[in-house]
Short mmCIF file of N, CA and C in Angstrom, two decimals:
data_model
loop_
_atom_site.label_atom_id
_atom_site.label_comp_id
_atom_site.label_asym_id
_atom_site.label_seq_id
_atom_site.Cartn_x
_atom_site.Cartn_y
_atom_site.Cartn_z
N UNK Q 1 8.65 -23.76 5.51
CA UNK Q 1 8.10 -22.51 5.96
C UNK Q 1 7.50 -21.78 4.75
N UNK Q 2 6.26 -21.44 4.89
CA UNK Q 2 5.88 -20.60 4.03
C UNK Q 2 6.15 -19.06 3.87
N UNK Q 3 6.14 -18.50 2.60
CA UNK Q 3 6.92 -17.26 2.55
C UNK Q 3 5.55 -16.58 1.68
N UNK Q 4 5.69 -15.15 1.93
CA UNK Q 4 4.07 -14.51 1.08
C UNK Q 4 5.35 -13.80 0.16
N UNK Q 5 4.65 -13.09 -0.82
CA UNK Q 5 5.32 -12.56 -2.08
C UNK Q 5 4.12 -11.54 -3.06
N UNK Q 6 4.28 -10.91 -3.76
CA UNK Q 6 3.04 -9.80 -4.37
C UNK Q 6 2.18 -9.51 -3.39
N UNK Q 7 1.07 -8.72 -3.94
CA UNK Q 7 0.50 -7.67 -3.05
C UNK Q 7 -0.24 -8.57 -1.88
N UNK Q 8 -0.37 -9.54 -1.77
CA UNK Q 8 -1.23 -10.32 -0.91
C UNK Q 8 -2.33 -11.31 -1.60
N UNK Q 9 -2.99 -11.98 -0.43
CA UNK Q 9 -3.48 -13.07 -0.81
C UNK Q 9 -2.94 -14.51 -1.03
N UNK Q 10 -4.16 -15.63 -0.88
CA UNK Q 10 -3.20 -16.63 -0.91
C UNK Q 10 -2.76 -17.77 -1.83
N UNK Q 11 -3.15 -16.90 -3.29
CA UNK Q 11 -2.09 -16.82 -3.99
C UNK Q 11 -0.68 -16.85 -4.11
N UNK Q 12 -0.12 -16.17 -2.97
CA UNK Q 12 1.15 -15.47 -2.87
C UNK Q 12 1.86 -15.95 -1.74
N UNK Q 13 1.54 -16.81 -1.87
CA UNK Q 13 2.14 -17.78 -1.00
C UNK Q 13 2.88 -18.88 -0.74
N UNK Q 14 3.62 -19.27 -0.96
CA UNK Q 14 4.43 -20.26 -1.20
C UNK Q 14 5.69 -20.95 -0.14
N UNK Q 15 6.06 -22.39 -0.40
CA UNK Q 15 7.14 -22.72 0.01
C UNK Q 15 8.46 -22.20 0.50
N UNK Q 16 9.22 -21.62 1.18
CA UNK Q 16 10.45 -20.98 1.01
C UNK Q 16 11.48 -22.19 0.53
N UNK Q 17 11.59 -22.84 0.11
CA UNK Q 17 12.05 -24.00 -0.61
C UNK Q 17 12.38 -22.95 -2.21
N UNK Q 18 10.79 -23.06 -2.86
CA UNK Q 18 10.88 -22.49 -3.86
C UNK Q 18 11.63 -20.90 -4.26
N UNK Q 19 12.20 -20.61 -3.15
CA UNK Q 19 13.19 -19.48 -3.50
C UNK Q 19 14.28 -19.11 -3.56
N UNK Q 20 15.03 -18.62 -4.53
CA UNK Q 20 16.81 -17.98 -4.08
C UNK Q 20 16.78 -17.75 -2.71
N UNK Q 21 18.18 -18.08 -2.02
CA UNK Q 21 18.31 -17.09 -0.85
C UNK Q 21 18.80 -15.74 -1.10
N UNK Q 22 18.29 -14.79 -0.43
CA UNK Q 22 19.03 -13.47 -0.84
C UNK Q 22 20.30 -13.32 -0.01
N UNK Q 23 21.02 -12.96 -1.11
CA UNK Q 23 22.69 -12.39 -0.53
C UNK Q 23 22.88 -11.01 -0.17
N UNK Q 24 23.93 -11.01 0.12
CA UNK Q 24 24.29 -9.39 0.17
C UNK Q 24 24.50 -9.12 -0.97
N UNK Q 25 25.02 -9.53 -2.04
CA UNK Q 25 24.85 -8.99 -3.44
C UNK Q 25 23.73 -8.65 -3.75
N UNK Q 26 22.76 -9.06 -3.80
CA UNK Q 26 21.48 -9.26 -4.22
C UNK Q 26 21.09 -7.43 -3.66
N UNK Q 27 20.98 -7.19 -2.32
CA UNK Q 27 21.10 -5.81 -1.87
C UNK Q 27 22.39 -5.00 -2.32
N UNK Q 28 22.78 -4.75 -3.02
CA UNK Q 28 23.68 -3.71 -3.39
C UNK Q 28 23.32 -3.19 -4.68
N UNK Q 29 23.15 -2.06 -4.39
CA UNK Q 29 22.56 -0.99 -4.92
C UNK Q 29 23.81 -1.15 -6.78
N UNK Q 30 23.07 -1.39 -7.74
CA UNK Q 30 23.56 -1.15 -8.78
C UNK Q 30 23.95 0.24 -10.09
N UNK Q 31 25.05 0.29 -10.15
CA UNK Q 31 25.85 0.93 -11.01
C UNK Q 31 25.30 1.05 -12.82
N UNK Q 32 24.99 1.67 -12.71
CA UNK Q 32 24.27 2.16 -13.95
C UNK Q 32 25.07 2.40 -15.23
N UNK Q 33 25.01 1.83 -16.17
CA UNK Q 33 26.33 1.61 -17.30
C UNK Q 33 26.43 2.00 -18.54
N UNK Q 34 24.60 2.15 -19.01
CA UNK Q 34 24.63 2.35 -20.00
C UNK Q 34 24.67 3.97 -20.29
N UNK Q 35 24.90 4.42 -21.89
CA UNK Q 35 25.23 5.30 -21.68
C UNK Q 35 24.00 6.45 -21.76
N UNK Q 36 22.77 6.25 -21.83
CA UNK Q 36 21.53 6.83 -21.72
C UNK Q 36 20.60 6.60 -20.29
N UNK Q 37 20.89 7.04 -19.67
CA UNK Q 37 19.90 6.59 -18.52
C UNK Q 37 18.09 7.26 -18.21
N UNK Q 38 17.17 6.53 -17.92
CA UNK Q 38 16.09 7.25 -18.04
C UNK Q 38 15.67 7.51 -16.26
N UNK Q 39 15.30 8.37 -16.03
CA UNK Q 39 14.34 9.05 -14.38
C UNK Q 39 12.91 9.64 -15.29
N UNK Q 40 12.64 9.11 -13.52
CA UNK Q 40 11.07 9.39 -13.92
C UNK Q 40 10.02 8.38 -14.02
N UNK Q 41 9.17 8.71 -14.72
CA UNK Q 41 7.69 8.08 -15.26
C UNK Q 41 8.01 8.07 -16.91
N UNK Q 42 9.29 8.39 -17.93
CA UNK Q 42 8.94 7.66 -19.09
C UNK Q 42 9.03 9.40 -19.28
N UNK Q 43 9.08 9.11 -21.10
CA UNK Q 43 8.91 10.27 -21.79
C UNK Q 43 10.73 10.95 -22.45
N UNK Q 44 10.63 11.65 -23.10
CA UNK Q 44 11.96 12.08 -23.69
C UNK Q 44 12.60 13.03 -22.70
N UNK Q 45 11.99 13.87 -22.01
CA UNK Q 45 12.37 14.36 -21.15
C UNK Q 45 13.26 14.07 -19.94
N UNK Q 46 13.18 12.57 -19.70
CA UNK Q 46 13.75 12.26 -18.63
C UNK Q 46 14.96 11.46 -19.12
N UNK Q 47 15.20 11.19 -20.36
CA UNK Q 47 16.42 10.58 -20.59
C UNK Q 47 17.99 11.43 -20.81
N UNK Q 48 18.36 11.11 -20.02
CA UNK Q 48 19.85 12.00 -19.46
C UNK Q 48 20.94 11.08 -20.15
N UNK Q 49 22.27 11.74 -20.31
CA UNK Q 49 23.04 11.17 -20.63
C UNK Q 49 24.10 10.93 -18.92
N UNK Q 50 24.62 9.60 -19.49
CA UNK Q 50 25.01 9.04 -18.05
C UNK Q 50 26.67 9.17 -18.25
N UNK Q 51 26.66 10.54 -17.99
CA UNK Q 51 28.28 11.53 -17.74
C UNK Q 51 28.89 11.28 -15.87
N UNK Q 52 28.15 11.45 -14.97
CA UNK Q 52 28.26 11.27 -13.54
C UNK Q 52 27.54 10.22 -12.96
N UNK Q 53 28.69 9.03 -12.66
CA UNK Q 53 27.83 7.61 -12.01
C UNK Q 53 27.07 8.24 -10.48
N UNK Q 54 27.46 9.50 -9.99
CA UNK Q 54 27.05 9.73 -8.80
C UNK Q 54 26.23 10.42 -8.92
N UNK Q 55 25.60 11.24 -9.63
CA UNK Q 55 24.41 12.37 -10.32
C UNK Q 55 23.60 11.14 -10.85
N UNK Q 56 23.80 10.78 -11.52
CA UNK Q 56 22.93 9.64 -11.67
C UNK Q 56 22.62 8.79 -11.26
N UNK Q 57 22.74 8.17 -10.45
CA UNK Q 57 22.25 7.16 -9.30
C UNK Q 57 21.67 8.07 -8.54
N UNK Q 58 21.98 9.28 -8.17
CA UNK Q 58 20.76 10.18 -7.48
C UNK Q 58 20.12 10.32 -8.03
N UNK Q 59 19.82 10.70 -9.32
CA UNK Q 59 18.11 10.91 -10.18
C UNK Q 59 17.49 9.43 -9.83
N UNK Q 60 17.85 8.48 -9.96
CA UNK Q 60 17.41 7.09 -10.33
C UNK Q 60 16.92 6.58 -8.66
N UNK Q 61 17.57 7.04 -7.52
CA UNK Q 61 16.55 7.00 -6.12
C UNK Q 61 15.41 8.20 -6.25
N UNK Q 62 14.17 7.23 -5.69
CA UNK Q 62 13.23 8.32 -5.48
C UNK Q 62 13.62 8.57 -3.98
N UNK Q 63 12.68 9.40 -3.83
CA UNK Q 63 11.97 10.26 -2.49
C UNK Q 63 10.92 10.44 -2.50
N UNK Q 64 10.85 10.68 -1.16
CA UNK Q 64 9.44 10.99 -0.95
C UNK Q 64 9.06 12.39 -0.92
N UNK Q 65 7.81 12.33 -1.31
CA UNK Q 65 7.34 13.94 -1.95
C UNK Q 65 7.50 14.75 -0.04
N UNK Q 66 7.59 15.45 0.27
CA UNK Q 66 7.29 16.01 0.84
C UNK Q 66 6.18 17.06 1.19
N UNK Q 67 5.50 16.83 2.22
CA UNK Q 67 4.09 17.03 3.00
C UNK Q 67 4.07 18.69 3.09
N UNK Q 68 3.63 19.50 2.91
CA UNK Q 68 3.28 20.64 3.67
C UNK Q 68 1.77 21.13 3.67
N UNK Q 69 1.68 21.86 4.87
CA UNK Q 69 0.47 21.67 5.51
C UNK Q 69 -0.20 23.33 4.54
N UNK Q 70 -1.34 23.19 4.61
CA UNK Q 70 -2.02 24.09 3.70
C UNK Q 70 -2.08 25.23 3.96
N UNK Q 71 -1.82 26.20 3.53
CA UNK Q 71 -2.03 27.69 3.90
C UNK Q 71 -2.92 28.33 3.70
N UNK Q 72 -4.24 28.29 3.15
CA UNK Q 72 -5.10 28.34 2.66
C UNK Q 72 -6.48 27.51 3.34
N UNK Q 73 -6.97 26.55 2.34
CA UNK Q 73 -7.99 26.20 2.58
C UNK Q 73 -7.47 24.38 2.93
N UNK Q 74 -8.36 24.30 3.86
CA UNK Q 74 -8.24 22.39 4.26
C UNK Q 74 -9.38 21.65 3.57
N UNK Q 75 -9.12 20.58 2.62
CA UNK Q 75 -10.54 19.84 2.48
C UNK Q 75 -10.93 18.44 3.05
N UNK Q 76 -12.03 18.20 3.04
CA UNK Q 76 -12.36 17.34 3.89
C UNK Q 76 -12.99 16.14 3.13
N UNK Q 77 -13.31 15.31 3.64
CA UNK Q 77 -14.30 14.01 2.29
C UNK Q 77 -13.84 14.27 1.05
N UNK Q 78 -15.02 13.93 0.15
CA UNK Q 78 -14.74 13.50 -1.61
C UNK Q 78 -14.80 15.06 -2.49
N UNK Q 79 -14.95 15.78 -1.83
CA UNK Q 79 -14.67 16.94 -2.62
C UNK Q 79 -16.36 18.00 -2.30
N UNK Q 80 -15.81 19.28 -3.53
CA UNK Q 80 -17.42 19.53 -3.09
C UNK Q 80 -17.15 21.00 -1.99
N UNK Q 81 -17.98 21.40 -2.28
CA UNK Q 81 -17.81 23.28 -1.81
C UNK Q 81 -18.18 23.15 -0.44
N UNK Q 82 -19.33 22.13 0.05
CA UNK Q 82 -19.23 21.59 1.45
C UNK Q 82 -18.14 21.11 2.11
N UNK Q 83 -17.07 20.60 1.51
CA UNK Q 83 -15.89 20.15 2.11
C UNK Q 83 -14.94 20.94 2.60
N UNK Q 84 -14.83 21.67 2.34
CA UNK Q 84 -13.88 23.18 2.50
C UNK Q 84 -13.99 24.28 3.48
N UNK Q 85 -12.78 23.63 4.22
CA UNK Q 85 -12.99 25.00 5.19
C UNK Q 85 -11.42 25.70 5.02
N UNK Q 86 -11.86 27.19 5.57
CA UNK Q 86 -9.97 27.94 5.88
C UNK Q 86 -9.69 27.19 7.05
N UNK Q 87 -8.32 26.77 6.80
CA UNK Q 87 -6.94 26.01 7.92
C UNK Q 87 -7.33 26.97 8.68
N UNK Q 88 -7.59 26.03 10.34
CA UNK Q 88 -7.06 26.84 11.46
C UNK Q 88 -8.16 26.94 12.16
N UNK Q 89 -9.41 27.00 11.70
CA UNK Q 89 -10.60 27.17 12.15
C UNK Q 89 -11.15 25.96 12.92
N UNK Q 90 -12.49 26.51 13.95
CA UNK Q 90 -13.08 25.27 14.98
C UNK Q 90 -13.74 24.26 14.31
N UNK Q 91 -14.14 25.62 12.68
CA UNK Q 91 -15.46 24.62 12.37
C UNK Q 91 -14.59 23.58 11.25
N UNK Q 92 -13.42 23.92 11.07
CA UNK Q 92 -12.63 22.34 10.05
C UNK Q 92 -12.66 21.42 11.20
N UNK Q 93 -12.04 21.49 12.51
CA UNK Q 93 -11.80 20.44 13.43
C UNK Q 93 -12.77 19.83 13.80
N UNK Q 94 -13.97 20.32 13.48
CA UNK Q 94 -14.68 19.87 14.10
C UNK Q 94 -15.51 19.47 12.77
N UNK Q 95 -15.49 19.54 11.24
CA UNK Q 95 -15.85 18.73 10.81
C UNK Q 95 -15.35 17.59 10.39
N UNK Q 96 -14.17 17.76 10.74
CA UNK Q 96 -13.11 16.24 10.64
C UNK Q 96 -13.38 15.46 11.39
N UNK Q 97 -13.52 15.52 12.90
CA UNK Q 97 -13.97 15.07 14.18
C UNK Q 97 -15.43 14.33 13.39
N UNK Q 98 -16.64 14.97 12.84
CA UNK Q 98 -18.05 14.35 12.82
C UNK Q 98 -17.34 13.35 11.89
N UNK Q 99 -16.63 13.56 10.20
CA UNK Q 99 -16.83 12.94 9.36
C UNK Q 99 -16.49 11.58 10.33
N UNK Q 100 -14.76 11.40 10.45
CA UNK Q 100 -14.04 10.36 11.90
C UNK Q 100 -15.55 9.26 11.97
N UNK Q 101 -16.15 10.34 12.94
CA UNK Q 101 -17.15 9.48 14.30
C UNK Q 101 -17.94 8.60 13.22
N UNK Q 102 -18.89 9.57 12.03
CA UNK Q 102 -19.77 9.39 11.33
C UNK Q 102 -19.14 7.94 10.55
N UNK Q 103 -17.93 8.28 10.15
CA UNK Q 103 -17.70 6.90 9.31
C UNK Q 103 -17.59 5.39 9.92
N UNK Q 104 -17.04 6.07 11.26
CA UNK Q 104 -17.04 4.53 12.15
C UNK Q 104 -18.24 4.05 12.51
N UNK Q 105 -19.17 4.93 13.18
CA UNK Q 105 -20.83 4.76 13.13
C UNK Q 105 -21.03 3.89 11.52
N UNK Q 106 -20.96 4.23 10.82
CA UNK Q 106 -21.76 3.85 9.38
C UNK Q 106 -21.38 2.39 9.24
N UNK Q 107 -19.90 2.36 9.44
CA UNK Q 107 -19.37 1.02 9.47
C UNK Q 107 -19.90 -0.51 10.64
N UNK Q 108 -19.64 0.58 11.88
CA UNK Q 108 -20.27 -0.60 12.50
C UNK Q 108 -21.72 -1.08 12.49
N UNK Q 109 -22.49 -0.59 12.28
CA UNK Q 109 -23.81 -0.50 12.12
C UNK Q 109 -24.38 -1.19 10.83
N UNK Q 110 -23.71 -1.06 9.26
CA UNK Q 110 -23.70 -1.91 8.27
C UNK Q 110 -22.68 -3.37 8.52
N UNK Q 111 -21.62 -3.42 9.40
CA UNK Q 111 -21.27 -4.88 9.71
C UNK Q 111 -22.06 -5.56 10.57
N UNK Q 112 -22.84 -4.67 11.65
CA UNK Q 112 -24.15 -5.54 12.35
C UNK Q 112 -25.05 -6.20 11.44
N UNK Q 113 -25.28 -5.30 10.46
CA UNK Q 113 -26.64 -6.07 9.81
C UNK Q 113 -26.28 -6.99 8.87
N UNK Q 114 -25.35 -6.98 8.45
CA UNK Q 114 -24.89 -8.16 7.23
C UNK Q 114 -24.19 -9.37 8.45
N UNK Q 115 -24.01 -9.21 9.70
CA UNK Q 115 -23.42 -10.24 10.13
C UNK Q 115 -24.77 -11.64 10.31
N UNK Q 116 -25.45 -11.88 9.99
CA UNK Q 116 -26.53 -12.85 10.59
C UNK Q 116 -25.51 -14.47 10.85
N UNK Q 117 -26.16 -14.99 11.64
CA UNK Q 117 -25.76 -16.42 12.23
C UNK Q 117 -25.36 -17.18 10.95
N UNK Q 118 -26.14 -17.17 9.94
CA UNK Q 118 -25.80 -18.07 8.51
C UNK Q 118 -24.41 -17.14 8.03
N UNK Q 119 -24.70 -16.53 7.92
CA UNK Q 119 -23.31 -14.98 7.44
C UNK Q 119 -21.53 -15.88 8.08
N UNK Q 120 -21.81 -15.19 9.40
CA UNK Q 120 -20.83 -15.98 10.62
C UNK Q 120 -20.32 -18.09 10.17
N UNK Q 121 -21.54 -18.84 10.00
CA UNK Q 121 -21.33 -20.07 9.73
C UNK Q 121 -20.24 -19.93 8.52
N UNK Q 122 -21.00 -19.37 7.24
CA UNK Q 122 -20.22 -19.33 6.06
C UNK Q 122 -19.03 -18.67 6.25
N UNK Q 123 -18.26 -17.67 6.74
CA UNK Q 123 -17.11 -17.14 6.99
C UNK Q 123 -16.12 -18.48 7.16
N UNK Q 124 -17.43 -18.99 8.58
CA UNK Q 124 -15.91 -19.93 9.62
C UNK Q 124 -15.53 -21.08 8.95
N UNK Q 125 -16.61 -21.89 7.56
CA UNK Q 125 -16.16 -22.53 6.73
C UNK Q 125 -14.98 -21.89 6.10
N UNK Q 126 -15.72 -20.71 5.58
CA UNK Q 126 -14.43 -20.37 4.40
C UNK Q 126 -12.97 -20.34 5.27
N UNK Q 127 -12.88 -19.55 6.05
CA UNK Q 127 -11.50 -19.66 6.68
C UNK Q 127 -11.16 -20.74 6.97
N UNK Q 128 -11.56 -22.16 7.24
CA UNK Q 128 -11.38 -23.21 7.24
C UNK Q 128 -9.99 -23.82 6.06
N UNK Q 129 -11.33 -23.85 5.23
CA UNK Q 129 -10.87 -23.74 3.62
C UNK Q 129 -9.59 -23.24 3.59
N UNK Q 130 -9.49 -21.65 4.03
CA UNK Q 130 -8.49 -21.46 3.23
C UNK Q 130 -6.95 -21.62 4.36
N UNK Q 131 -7.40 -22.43 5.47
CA UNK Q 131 -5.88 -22.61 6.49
C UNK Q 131 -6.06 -23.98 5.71
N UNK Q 132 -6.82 -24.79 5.53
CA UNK Q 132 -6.40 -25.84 5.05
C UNK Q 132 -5.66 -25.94 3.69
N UNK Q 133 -6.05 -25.04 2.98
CA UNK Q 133 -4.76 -25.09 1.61
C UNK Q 133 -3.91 -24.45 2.12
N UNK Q 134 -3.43 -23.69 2.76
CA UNK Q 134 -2.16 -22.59 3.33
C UNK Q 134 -1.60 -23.62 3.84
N UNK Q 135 -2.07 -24.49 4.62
CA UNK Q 135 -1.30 -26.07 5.46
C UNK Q 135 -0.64 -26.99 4.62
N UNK Q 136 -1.71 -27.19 3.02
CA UNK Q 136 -1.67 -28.15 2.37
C UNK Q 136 -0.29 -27.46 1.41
N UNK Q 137 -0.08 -26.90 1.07
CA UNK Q 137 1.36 -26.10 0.67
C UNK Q 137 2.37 -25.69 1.24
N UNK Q 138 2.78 -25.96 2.54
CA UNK Q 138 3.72 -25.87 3.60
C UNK Q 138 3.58 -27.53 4.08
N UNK Q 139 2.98 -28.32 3.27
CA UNK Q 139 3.23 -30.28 3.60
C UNK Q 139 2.55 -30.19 5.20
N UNK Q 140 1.91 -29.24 5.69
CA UNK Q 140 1.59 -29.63 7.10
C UNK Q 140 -0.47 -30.29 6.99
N UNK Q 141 -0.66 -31.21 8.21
CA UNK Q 141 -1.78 -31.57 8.05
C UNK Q 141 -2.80 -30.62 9.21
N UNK Q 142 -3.78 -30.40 8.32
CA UNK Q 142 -5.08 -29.36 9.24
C UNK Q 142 -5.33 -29.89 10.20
#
């Protein structure tokens, strides 16, 4: 059976042969020992001394930032004094709504024209290609 691994691609792909099995050890959250511990992104600032195994293993989980919605002004696209409207208003919803439509329009309309019959041929090779090495590394025949 093949197993994927890093961000993707098929590269990242491999045998499950070629791997540890994971244990339940393997998932258990580790105990932090030394006596300097660092949180964060790096820098002097974040190195704490490791007095509380339980204070410290909380710095050392992240979280997630938490979302709040704007009180002020909403922006829209890549930036730009056109992008900006005050929260709450018809005319933000409704330029969110055009950008939406506008981008899917733009998209389908540039995948029409690059699709030509030769375009389509060359794809269905390449995907060919690449189930046949994905096969050829899991020992199965195309």
């Amino acid at each position: 059976m093949l197993v994927s691994h890093g961000r993707g691609g098929a590269g990242n792909y491999a045998h499950s042969t070629k791997f540890d099995k994971v244990t339940a050890k393997d998932l258990e959250t580790p105990s932090l020992k030394s006596a300097v511990v660092t949180t964060g992104r790096g820098g002097s600032g974040n190195m704490l001394k490791n007095s509380d195994p339980y204070e410290t293993r909380l710095r050392q989980d992240v979280q997630p930032a938490v979302r709040r919605t704007s009180s002020n002004a909403a922006h829209y696209g890549r930036g730009g004094a056109a992008n900006i409207f005050r929260a709450g208003t018809d005319e933000a919803a409704a330029a969110k709504k055009a950008q939406l439509e506008s981008a899917i329009d733009d998209d389908a309309a540039s995948d029409h024209s690059r699709r030509s019959s030769e375009g389509r041929r060359r794809s269905a090779e390449l995907a060919a290609k690449g189930k046949a090495f994905l096969h050829s590394l899991a020992g199965k025949k195309a």
